[in-house]
Coordinates of C-alpha atoms in Angstrom, one line a residue:
M2 CA 55.1 55.8 -24.6
T3 CA 52.0 53.8 -23.7
T4 CA 48.8 55.8 -23.4
A5 CA 45.7 54.4 -21.7
P6 CA 42.4 54.6 -23.6
L7 CA 40.1 57.4 -22.2
L8 CA 37.3 56.6 -19.8
D9 CA 34.1 58.2 -21.0
V10 CA 32.5 59.0 -17.6
D11 CA 29.4 60.7 -19.0
A12 CA 28.6 57.8 -21.2
L13 CA 28.8 55.5 -18.2
L14 CA 26.6 57.7 -16.1
D15 CA 24.1 58.3 -18.9
D16 CA 23.7 54.6 -19.8
P17 CA 20.3 53.5 -18.4
H18 CA 21.7 49.9 -18.2
T19 CA 24.3 51.1 -15.6
E20 CA 22.5 50.5 -12.3
I21 CA 25.4 50.2 -9.8
I22 CA 28.8 51.9 -9.8
V23 CA 31.3 50.6 -7.2
C24 CA 34.2 52.9 -6.4
C25 CA 37.1 50.9 -4.9
G26 CA 40.8 51.3 -4.2
S27 CA 43.2 51.7 -1.3
G28 CA 42.7 54.1 1.5
G29 CA 43.3 57.9 1.1
V30 CA 43.0 58.1 -2.7
G31 CA 39.7 60.1 -2.8
K32 CA 37.1 57.3 -3.1
T33 CA 34.5 59.2 -1.1
T34 CA 34.9 62.5 -3.1
T35 CA 34.9 60.6 -6.4
S36 CA 31.7 58.7 -5.4
A37 CA 30.0 61.9 -4.4
A38 CA 31.1 63.7 -7.5
L39 CA 29.9 60.9 -9.8
A40 CA 26.5 60.7 -8.0
L41 CA 26.0 64.4 -8.2
R42 CA 26.9 64.6 -11.9
A43 CA 24.6 61.6 -12.7
A44 CA 21.7 63.2 -10.8
E45 CA 22.2 66.6 -12.6
R46 CA 22.2 64.7 -15.9
G47 CA 18.8 63.1 -15.1
R48 CA 19.4 60.0 -13.1
K49 CA 17.6 59.1 -9.8
V50 CA 20.7 58.4 -7.7
V51 CA 21.5 57.2 -4.2
V52 CA 25.1 57.3 -3.0
L53 CA 26.1 54.9 -0.1
T54 CA 29.3 55.9 1.7
I55 CA 31.2 53.9 4.4
D56 CA 33.5 56.8 5.2
P57 CA 33.8 57.3 9.0
A58 CA 35.1 60.8 8.6
R59 CA 31.7 62.0 7.5
R60 CA 33.2 64.4 4.9
L61 CA 30.5 63.4 2.4
A62 CA 27.7 64.8 4.7
Q63 CA 29.5 68.1 4.9
S64 CA 30.2 68.3 1.2
M65 CA 26.6 67.6 0.4
G66 CA 25.1 70.0 2.8
I67 CA 23.5 67.3 5.0
E68 CA 24.1 67.8 8.7
Q69 CA 24.2 64.1 9.5
L70 CA 24.0 61.0 7.4
D71 CA 22.7 57.7 8.7
N72 CA 21.4 54.3 7.5
T73 CA 18.4 55.9 5.8
P74 CA 18.8 57.7 2.4
R75 CA 18.2 61.5 2.7
P76 CA 17.7 64.0 -0.1
V77 CA 20.7 66.2 -0.9
P78 CA 19.6 69.9 -1.1
D79 CA 20.5 72.3 -3.9
V80 CA 20.8 69.6 -6.6
D81 CA 19.9 71.2 -10.0
P82 CA 16.5 69.6 -10.9
A83 CA 16.5 70.9 -14.5
S84 CA 17.2 67.4 -16.0
G85 CA 14.7 65.7 -13.8
G86 CA 17.2 63.8 -11.7
S87 CA 17.5 63.5 -7.9
L88 CA 20.2 62.6 -5.4
D89 CA 19.9 60.9 -2.0
A90 CA 22.8 60.1 0.3
M91 CA 23.4 57.7 3.2
M92 CA 26.1 56.4 5.4
L93 CA 26.4 52.8 6.4
D94 CA 25.5 51.9 10.0
M95 CA 26.9 48.4 10.0
K96 CA 25.3 47.4 13.3
R97 CA 21.9 48.7 12.3
T98 CA 22.2 46.9 9.0
F99 CA 23.1 43.7 10.8
D100 CA 20.1 44.1 13.1
E101 CA 17.8 44.6 10.1
V102 CA 19.0 41.4 8.5
V103 CA 18.4 39.4 11.8
E104 CA 15.0 41.0 12.2
S105 CA 14.0 40.1 8.6
Q106 CA 15.3 36.5 8.8
A107 CA 14.1 35.5 12.3
S108 CA 10.9 35.4 14.3
P109 CA 10.5 38.3 16.8
E110 CA 11.4 36.1 19.7
K111 CA 14.5 34.6 18.0
A112 CA 15.5 38.0 16.8
K113 CA 15.3 39.5 20.3
Q114 CA 17.3 36.6 21.7
I115 CA 20.1 37.3 19.1
L116 CA 20.0 41.1 19.3
D117 CA 20.3 41.1 23.1
N118 CA 23.2 38.6 23.1
P119 CA 26.5 40.2 24.2
F120 CA 28.5 38.2 21.7
Y121 CA 26.3 39.3 18.9
V122 CA 26.7 43.0 20.0
A123 CA 30.5 42.6 19.8
L124 CA 30.3 40.7 16.5
S125 CA 28.0 43.2 14.8
S126 CA 30.0 46.2 16.0
S127 CA 33.6 45.3 15.7
F128 CA 34.3 41.9 14.1
A129 CA 36.8 42.2 11.3
G130 CA 35.0 42.1 8.0
T131 CA 31.6 43.0 9.3
Q132 CA 31.7 46.5 7.9
E133 CA 32.5 45.2 4.4
Y134 CA 29.9 42.4 4.6
M135 CA 27.2 44.9 5.7
A136 CA 28.2 47.2 2.9
M137 CA 27.4 44.4 0.5
E138 CA 24.2 43.7 2.4
K139 CA 23.0 47.3 2.2
L140 CA 23.8 47.4 -1.5
G141 CA 21.6 44.4 -2.0
Q142 CA 18.8 46.0 0.1
L143 CA 19.0 49.2 -1.9
H144 CA 18.9 47.3 -5.2
R145 CA 15.9 45.2 -4.2
Q146 CA 14.1 48.4 -3.0
A147 CA 14.9 50.2 -6.2
R148 CA 13.5 47.3 -8.3
Q149 CA 10.3 47.2 -6.2
D150 CA 9.4 50.9 -6.1
D151 CA 11.5 52.5 -8.9
S152 CA 13.0 54.9 -6.3
Y153 CA 16.5 54.9 -7.9
D154 CA 17.9 53.9 -11.2
L155 CA 21.6 54.3 -10.1
I156 CA 23.4 53.3 -6.9
V157 CA 26.9 54.6 -6.3
V158 CA 28.9 52.8 -3.6
D159 CA 31.9 54.1 -1.8
T160 CA 33.7 51.0 -0.5
P161 CA 35.1 50.8 3.0
P162 CA 38.5 52.4 3.7
S163 CA 40.2 49.0 4.3
R164 CA 43.8 48.2 4.5
S165 CA 43.3 46.1 1.5
A166 CA 41.0 47.0 -1.3
L167 CA 40.1 43.3 -1.7
D168 CA 38.3 43.1 1.6
F169 CA 35.1 44.3 0.0
L170 CA 34.9 41.3 -2.3
D171 CA 36.2 38.8 0.3
A172 CA 33.9 39.9 3.2
P173 CA 30.9 37.6 2.5
E174 CA 33.1 34.5 2.3
R175 CA 35.1 35.5 5.3
L176 CA 32.1 36.0 7.5
S177 CA 30.5 32.9 6.2
S178 CA 33.7 30.9 6.8
F179 CA 33.8 32.3 10.4
L180 CA 30.2 31.3 11.1
D181 CA 30.6 27.9 9.5
G182 CA 34.1 27.3 10.9
R183 CA 35.3 24.4 13.1
F184 CA 35.5 26.6 16.3
I185 CA 31.8 27.7 15.8
R186 CA 30.7 24.2 15.2
L187 CA 32.5 23.1 18.4
L188 CA 30.7 25.8 20.3
L189 CA 27.4 24.7 18.8
A190 CA 27.9 21.1 19.8
P191 CA 26.7 21.4 23.4
A192 CA 23.5 23.0 22.2
R193 CA 22.9 20.0 19.9
G194 CA 22.5 17.4 22.5
P195 CA 24.0 16.1 25.8
A196 CA 25.4 13.0 24.2
K197 CA 27.9 15.1 22.2
L198 CA 28.7 17.2 25.2
M199 CA 29.8 14.2 27.2
T200 CA 32.5 13.1 24.9
A201 CA 35.8 13.2 26.6
G202 CA 37.6 15.3 23.9
L203 CA 34.9 17.9 23.8
S204 CA 34.8 18.2 27.6
V205 CA 38.6 18.9 27.6
V206 CA 38.2 21.6 25.0
T207 CA 35.1 23.1 26.7
N208 CA 37.0 23.2 30.0
A209 CA 40.0 24.9 28.4
L210 CA 37.8 27.5 26.7
T211 CA 36.0 28.2 29.9
K212 CA 39.4 28.9 31.6
V213 CA 40.4 31.2 28.7
L214 CA 37.1 33.0 28.0
G215 CA 35.3 32.6 31.3
A216 CA 32.1 30.6 31.8
Q217 CA 29.7 33.5 31.0
V218 CA 31.4 34.5 27.8
L219 CA 31.4 30.9 26.6
R220 CA 27.7 30.6 27.4
D221 CA 27.0 33.9 25.5
M222 CA 28.9 32.6 22.5
Q223 CA 27.1 29.2 22.6
T224 CA 23.7 30.8 23.0
F225 CA 24.4 33.2 20.1
V226 CA 25.6 30.4 17.8
A227 CA 22.7 28.2 18.6
A228 CA 20.2 31.0 17.9
F229 CA 22.1 32.2 14.8
D230 CA 22.5 28.7 13.3
T231 CA 19.0 28.8 11.9
L232 CA 19.8 32.1 10.0
F233 CA 23.1 31.0 8.7
G234 CA 21.8 29.6 5.4
G235 CA 20.0 32.8 4.7
F236 CA 23.2 34.8 5.3
R237 CA 25.2 32.7 2.8
Q238 CA 22.3 32.9 0.3
R239 CA 22.1 36.6 0.5
A240 CA 25.9 37.0 0.2
D241 CA 25.8 34.8 -3.0
Q242 CA 23.0 36.9 -4.4
T243 CA 24.9 40.2 -3.8
F244 CA 28.1 38.7 -5.3
A245 CA 26.1 37.7 -8.4
L246 CA 24.7 41.3 -8.5
L247 CA 28.3 42.6 -8.5
Q248 CA 29.1 40.4 -11.5
A249 CA 25.9 41.5 -13.5
D250 CA 26.0 43.6 -16.6
G251 CA 24.4 46.5 -14.9
T252 CA 27.3 46.9 -12.4
A253 CA 30.4 48.9 -13.2
F254 CA 33.6 48.9 -11.0
L255 CA 35.8 52.0 -11.0
V256 CA 39.2 51.6 -9.4
I257 CA 40.3 54.8 -7.7
A258 CA 44.0 55.6 -7.3
A259 CA 46.5 58.4 -6.7
P260 CA 49.6 59.0 -8.8
E261 CA 51.8 57.2 -6.2
P262 CA 53.6 53.9 -6.5
D263 CA 51.7 52.2 -3.6
A264 CA 48.3 53.4 -4.7
L265 CA 48.8 52.3 -8.4
R266 CA 50.3 49.0 -7.3
E267 CA 47.2 48.4 -5.2
A268 CA 45.1 49.5 -8.2
A269 CA 46.8 47.0 -10.5
Y270 CA 46.3 44.2 -8.0
F271 CA 42.6 45.1 -7.7
V272 CA 42.2 45.3 -11.5
D273 CA 43.7 41.8 -11.8
R274 CA 41.4 40.5 -9.0
L275 CA 38.3 42.0 -10.6
T276 CA 39.3 40.4 -13.9
D277 CA 39.8 37.0 -12.3
D278 CA 36.4 37.2 -10.6
D279 CA 34.6 38.2 -13.8
M280 CA 33.6 41.6 -12.3
P281 CA 32.7 44.3 -14.8
L282 CA 35.6 46.8 -14.7
A283 CA 34.7 50.2 -16.2
G284 CA 38.1 51.8 -15.7
L285 CA 40.6 53.6 -13.6
V286 CA 40.4 57.1 -12.0
V287 CA 43.6 58.7 -11.1
N288 CA 43.0 61.5 -8.6
R289 CA 45.1 64.5 -7.5
V290 CA 47.4 64.5 -10.6
S291 CA 49.8 67.5 -10.7
P292 CA 48.7 69.9 -13.4
S293 CA 50.9 70.3 -16.5
A294 CA 53.8 72.8 -16.2
R295 CA 52.7 74.3 -19.6
T296 CA 56.2 75.1 -20.6
E297 CA 59.1 73.5 -22.6
L298 CA 61.6 74.4 -19.9
S299 CA 63.0 71.1 -18.6
A300 CA 64.0 70.4 -15.0
E301 CA 67.7 70.1 -16.0
E302 CA 67.6 73.4 -17.9
A303 CA 65.9 75.1 -15.0
I304 CA 68.6 73.8 -12.5
T305 CA 71.4 74.9 -14.8
A306 CA 70.0 78.4 -15.1
A307 CA 69.4 78.6 -11.4
D308 CA 73.0 77.6 -10.7
R309 CA 74.3 80.2 -13.1
L310 CA 72.1 83.0 -11.5
Q311 CA 73.0 81.9 -7.9
S312 CA 76.8 82.0 -8.7
S313 CA 76.5 85.8 -9.3
D314 CA 73.7 86.5 -6.8
S315 CA 73.3 84.0 -3.9
S316 CA 69.9 85.5 -2.9
S317 CA 68.4 85.5 -6.4
L318 CA 64.6 85.1 -6.3
T319 CA 64.6 84.0 -9.9
A320 CA 67.0 81.2 -9.1
G321 CA 64.7 80.0 -6.3
L322 CA 61.7 80.0 -8.7
L323 CA 63.6 78.0 -11.2
R324 CA 64.4 75.4 -8.6
L325 CA 60.7 75.2 -7.6
H326 CA 59.9 74.8 -11.3
A327 CA 62.4 72.0 -11.6
D328 CA 60.9 70.2 -8.6
R329 CA 57.4 70.5 -10.1
V330 CA 58.5 69.2 -13.5
R331 CA 60.2 66.2 -11.9
I332 CA 57.0 65.4 -9.9
I333 CA 54.9 65.7 -13.1
E334 CA 57.4 63.4 -15.0
R335 CA 57.4 60.9 -12.2
E336 CA 53.6 60.8 -12.1
E337 CA 53.4 60.4 -15.9
H338 CA 56.0 57.6 -15.7
L339 CA 53.8 55.8 -13.1
R340 CA 50.7 56.1 -15.2
E341 CA 52.5 55.0 -18.4
R342 CA 53.8 51.9 -16.5
F343 CA 50.3 51.1 -15.4
A344 CA 48.9 51.5 -18.9
A345 CA 51.7 49.3 -20.3
S346 CA 50.7 46.5 -18.0
H347 CA 47.0 47.1 -18.4
P348 CA 46.6 48.5 -21.9
S349 CA 42.8 47.8 -22.1
V350 CA 41.8 49.7 -18.9
P351 CA 40.2 53.0 -19.7
T352 CA 41.5 55.9 -17.5
A353 CA 40.2 59.2 -16.3
V354 CA 42.6 61.8 -14.8
V355 CA 41.5 64.3 -12.2
P356 CA 43.9 67.2 -11.6
A357 CA 44.8 68.2 -8.0
M358 CA 42.6 71.0 -6.6
A359 CA 43.9 73.9 -4.7
G360 CA 41.9 73.0 -1.6
D361 CA 39.6 70.4 0.0
V362 CA 36.2 69.8 -1.5
H363 CA 33.6 71.0 1.0
D364 CA 30.5 71.9 -1.1
L365 CA 28.5 70.9 -4.1
D366 CA 30.4 73.3 -6.4
G367 CA 33.6 71.5 -5.5
L368 CA 32.0 68.2 -6.3
R369 CA 30.7 69.6 -9.6
Q370 CA 34.2 70.7 -10.4
I371 CA 35.5 67.2 -9.7
G372 CA 32.7 65.8 -11.9
E373 CA 33.7 68.0 -14.8
S374 CA 37.3 67.0 -14.5
L375 CA 36.3 63.3 -14.5
A376 CA 34.3 63.8 -17.7
E377 CA 37.0 65.9 -19.5
P378 CA 39.8 64.2 -21.5
H379 CA 43.2 65.0 -20.1

C-alpha cells in the first residue's frame, strides 16, 4: 500500500512567503469551494486575503454572504477579526479586465477606437482562451496593487472551469499566437501600405475573405488589428511577467480532484505539466471522499449475511441494510484504490483529503468546516 505524504495546509497558509495560491483541476471537483475555504481560513488565521473566482455559477458570492461579486474586490462580512486578518472577494469580469488593459496601454483616442470596434467586442467577450488569459491578467494586476499599497499579503485564485485544466497555463501563449498569427498579419497588411495591398496573391485572399466574412466584418477586423498592433508587445510582455510570477517561490499550486478516475487522471496530467513547467506544486486536494465505514465488516461478509437473511425472510430490513453497507464499503475501497494508485505514480506529492459533506456549502460556517477538514490529517 502506497500512502501519500500529508499536505500541511495550515503551514502553507501561515507562511508569510506564500503570496499566491492557485487552485486548479478539472471541472466539477470543488475548486471554487476549496478556494473560498482556503481564503477564509487564511483570513481568520491573520492573513490579508483576496480570493479571485472565475466561477460563472456565482456560488461563491452566496457562500460568502455577498449579494453580487464583480471585478472589484469587496469585503466579506462576518469574518472573525480576532487574528487581525481580512478577506475580500471578487469575480472576474473578463471583458472589463480586457478593457482595463487596453485603457492602460493606449492613448484615450486609440483606446476608444479599439473598445468601440465590433471585432474587439466579440474577441473580448467570447474568444476561446480570453477568460483564462484575463484571469492571468487580473492576477497580475492584484499582485502589483498588493505590492504597491500592502492591501493584501495572500491572493487565492480559483481557475476557470475549463474542459482542460491546462488552459489556464496555455492561455497567454494561445492569445499571443492568435494575435501574432499569419491570418492576423494578413489582415494587417492592407493597413501597412497600398503597395502590399496591390499584390495579386493578397488581392485574391482579400476578395475571398470579403465573400466569406462580408466587407464590413473584414473592415472591422482590419481596423481592430491595425489599432491593436501597437499594443501587442505590451500584451506579450505582461503575459510573460505573469507566467514568471506563477513560477516564483511565493506561488503555490494546489491541484483539486475528486476520488473519480477521470478527475484523478486529469490531476495526474496537471501535476506532470506543472512539474515540466517548473511551477511550484504544493500538493493535491481530494474532495468529497466517502467517510470511512468504521467497521471491520467487509462487503463480501455483508452480502453473505444478507443472502442468508433474505432466504428465510424476503422482506428483511436488516438484509437491505447489509447490502447498503456492502455498496458503501465497495465505494470506499474503490476510492482508496484510486488514491493509492495516484500516490504510487506521484509519491512526492503531498495530499489532503476532504470528506464528503451531507449537503451543499452555502455559508461561512460550511466553508469553515471545509477549511478544518483540509487542515486535519485523514
